[in-house]
mmCIF file of C-alpha atoms in Angstrom:
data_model
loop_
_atom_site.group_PDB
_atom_site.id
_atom_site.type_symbol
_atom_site.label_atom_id
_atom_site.label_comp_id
_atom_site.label_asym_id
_atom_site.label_seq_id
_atom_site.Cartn_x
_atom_site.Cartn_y
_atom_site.Cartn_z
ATOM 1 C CA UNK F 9 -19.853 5.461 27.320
ATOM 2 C CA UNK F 10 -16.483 6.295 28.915
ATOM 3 C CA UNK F 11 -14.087 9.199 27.292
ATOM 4 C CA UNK F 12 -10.477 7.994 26.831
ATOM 5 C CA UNK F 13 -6.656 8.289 28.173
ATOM 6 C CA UNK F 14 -6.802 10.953 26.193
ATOM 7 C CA UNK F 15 -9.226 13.183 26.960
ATOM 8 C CA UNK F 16 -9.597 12.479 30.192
ATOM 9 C CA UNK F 17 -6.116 13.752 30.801
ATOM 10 C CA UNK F 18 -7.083 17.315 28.025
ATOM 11 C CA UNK F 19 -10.027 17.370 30.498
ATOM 12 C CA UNK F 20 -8.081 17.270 33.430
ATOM 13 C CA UNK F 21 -5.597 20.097 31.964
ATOM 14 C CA UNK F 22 -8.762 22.278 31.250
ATOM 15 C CA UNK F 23 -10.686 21.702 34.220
ATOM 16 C CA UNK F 24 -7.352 23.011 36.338
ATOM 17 C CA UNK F 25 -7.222 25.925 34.719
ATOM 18 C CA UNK F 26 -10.996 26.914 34.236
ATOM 19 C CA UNK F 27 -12.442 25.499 37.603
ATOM 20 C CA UNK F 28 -15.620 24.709 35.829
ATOM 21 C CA UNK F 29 -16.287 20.833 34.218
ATOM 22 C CA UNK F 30 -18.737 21.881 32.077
ATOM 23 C CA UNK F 31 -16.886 24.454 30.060
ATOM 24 C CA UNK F 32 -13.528 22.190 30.666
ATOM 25 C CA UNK F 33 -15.854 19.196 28.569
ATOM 26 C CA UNK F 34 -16.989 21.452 25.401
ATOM 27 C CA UNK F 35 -13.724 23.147 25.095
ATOM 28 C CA UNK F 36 -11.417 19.514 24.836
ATOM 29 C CA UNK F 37 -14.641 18.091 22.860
ATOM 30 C CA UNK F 38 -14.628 20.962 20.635
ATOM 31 C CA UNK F 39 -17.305 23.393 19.508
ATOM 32 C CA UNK F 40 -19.302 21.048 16.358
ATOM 33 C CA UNK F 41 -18.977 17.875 18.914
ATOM 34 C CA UNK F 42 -20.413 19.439 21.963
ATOM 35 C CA UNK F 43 -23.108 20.940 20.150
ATOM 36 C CA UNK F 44 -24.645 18.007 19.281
ATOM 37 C CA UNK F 45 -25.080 16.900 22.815
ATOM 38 C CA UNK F 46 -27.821 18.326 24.462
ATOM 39 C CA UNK F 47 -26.757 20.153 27.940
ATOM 40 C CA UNK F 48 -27.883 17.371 30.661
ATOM 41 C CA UNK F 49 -26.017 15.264 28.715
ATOM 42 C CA UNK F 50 -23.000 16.925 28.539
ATOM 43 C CA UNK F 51 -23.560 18.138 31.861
ATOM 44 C CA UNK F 52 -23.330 14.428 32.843
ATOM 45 C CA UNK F 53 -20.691 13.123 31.224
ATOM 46 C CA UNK F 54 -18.781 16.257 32.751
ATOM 47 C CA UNK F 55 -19.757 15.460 35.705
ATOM 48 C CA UNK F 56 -18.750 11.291 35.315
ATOM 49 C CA UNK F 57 -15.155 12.388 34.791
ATOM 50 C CA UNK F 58 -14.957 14.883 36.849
ATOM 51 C CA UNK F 59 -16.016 12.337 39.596
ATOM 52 C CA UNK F 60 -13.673 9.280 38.328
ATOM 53 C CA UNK F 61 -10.428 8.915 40.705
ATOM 54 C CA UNK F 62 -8.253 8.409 37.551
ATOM 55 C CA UNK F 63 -9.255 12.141 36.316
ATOM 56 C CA UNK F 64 -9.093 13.574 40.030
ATOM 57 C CA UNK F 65 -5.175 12.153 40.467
ATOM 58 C CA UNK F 66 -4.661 13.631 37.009
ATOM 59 C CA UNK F 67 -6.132 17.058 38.067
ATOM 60 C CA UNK F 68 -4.160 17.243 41.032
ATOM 61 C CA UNK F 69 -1.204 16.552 39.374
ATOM 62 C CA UNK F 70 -2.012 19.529 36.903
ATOM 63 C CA UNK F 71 -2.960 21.585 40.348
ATOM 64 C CA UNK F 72 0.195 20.804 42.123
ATOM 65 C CA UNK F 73 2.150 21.507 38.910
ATOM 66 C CA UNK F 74 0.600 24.815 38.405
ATOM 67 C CA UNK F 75 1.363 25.805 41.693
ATOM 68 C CA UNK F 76 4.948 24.988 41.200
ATOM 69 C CA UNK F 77 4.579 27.571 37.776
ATOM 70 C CA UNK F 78 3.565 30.273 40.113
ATOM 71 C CA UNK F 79 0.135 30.194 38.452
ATOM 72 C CA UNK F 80 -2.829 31.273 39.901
ATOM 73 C CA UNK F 81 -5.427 28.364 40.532
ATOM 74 C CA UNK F 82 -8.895 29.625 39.783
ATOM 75 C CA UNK F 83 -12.227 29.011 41.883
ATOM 76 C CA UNK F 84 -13.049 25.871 41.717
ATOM 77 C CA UNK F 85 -17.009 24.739 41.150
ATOM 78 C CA UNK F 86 -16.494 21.663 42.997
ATOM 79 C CA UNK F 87 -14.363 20.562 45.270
ATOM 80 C CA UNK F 88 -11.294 17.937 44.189
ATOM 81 C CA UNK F 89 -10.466 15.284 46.195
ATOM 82 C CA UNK F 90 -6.988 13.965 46.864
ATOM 83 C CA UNK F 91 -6.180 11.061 45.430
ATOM 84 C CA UNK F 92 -2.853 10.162 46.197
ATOM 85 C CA UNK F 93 -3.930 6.998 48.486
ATOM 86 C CA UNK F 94 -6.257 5.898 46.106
ATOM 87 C CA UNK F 95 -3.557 5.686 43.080
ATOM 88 C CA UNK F 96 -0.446 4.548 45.270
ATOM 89 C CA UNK F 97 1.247 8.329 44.203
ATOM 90 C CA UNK F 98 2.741 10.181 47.425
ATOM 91 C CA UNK F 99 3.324 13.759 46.472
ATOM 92 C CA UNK F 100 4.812 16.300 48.815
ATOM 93 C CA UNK F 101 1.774 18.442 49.451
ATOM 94 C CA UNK F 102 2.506 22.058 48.563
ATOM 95 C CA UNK F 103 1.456 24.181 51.076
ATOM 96 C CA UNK F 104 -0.091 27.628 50.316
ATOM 97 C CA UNK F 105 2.521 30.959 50.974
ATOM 98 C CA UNK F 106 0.244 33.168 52.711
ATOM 99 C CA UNK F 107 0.250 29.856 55.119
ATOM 100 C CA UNK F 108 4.176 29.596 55.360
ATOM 101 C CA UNK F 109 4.423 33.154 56.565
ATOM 102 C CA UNK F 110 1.182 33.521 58.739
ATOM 103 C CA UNK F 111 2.453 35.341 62.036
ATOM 104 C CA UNK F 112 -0.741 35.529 64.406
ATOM 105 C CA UNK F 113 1.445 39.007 66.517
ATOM 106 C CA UNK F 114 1.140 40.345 62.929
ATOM 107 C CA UNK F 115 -2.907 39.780 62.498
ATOM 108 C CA UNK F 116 -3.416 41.035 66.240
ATOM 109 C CA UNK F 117 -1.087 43.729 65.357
ATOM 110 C CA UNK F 118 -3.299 44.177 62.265
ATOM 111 C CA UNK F 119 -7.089 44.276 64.576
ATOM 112 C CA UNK F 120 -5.854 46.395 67.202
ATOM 113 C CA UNK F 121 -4.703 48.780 64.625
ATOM 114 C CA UNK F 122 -8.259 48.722 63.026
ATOM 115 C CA UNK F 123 -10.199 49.195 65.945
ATOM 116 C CA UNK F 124 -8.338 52.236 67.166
ATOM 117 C CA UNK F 125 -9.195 53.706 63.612
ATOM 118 C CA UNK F 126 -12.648 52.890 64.288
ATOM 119 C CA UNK F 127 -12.782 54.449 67.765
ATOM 120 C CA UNK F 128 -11.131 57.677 66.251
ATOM 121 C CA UNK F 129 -13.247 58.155 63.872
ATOM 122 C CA UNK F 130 -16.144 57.851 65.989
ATOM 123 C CA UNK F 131 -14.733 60.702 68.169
ATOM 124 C CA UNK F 132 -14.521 62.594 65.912
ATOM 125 C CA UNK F 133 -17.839 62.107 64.749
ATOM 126 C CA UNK F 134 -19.423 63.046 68.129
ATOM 127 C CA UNK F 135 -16.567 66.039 68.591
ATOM 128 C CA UNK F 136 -17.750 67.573 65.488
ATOM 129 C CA UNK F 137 -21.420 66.756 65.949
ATOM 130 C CA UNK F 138 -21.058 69.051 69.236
ATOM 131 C CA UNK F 139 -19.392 71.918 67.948
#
């Protein structure tokens, strides 16, 4: 059996902003429906849309648009594919900020700085060990 337009695109919605299929699946199911199913089941069925390329274009659609919002994505269970080849949809890839400003001087800067902390505080370890 094969969920809908419908809820495969409420599942989609969920699963972007949980991370995790199963709980994405009971909460657009609802609480009386997903009871009824026992948990490898509904385990399974998570898992078949979570794995369909229709659902994955729809959840990176919902990804790309909550990155737009300034939302924070949570940690996802399992890995989403992308999925623009596979449904003809070219979308500009948005590229993470911490990766638009990444200055490599800045990092070295950054590990220098830490291991002269490090070697001072040893110092004065030993110097006060001594006295």
């Amino acid at each position: 059996m094969s969920y809908g337009q419908a809820i495969r695109e409420e599942f989609a919605k969920t699963y972007a902003r949980l991370g995790n299929a199963t709980h994405a699946l009971k909460s657009v199911l609802g609480e009386e429906r997903a009871a009824r199913m026992k948990p490898h089941t509904l385990r399974a069925k998570a898992s078949d849309l979570l794995n369909d390329y229709r659902t994955q274009a729809l959840i990176e659609h919902e990804k790309a648009e909550m990155l737009s919002r300034r939302e924070r994505l949570p940690r996802y269970r399992k890995p989403t594919v992308r999925t623009d080849l596979m449904t003809d949809e070219v979308r500009e890839v948005i590229q993470n900020e911490r990766s638009q400003h990444y200055d490599p001087l800045a990092q070295i800067k950054a590990m220098r700085q830490q291991l002269i902390n490090k070697l001072i505080k040893k110092a004065r370890r030993s110097l006060k060990g001594k006295g």
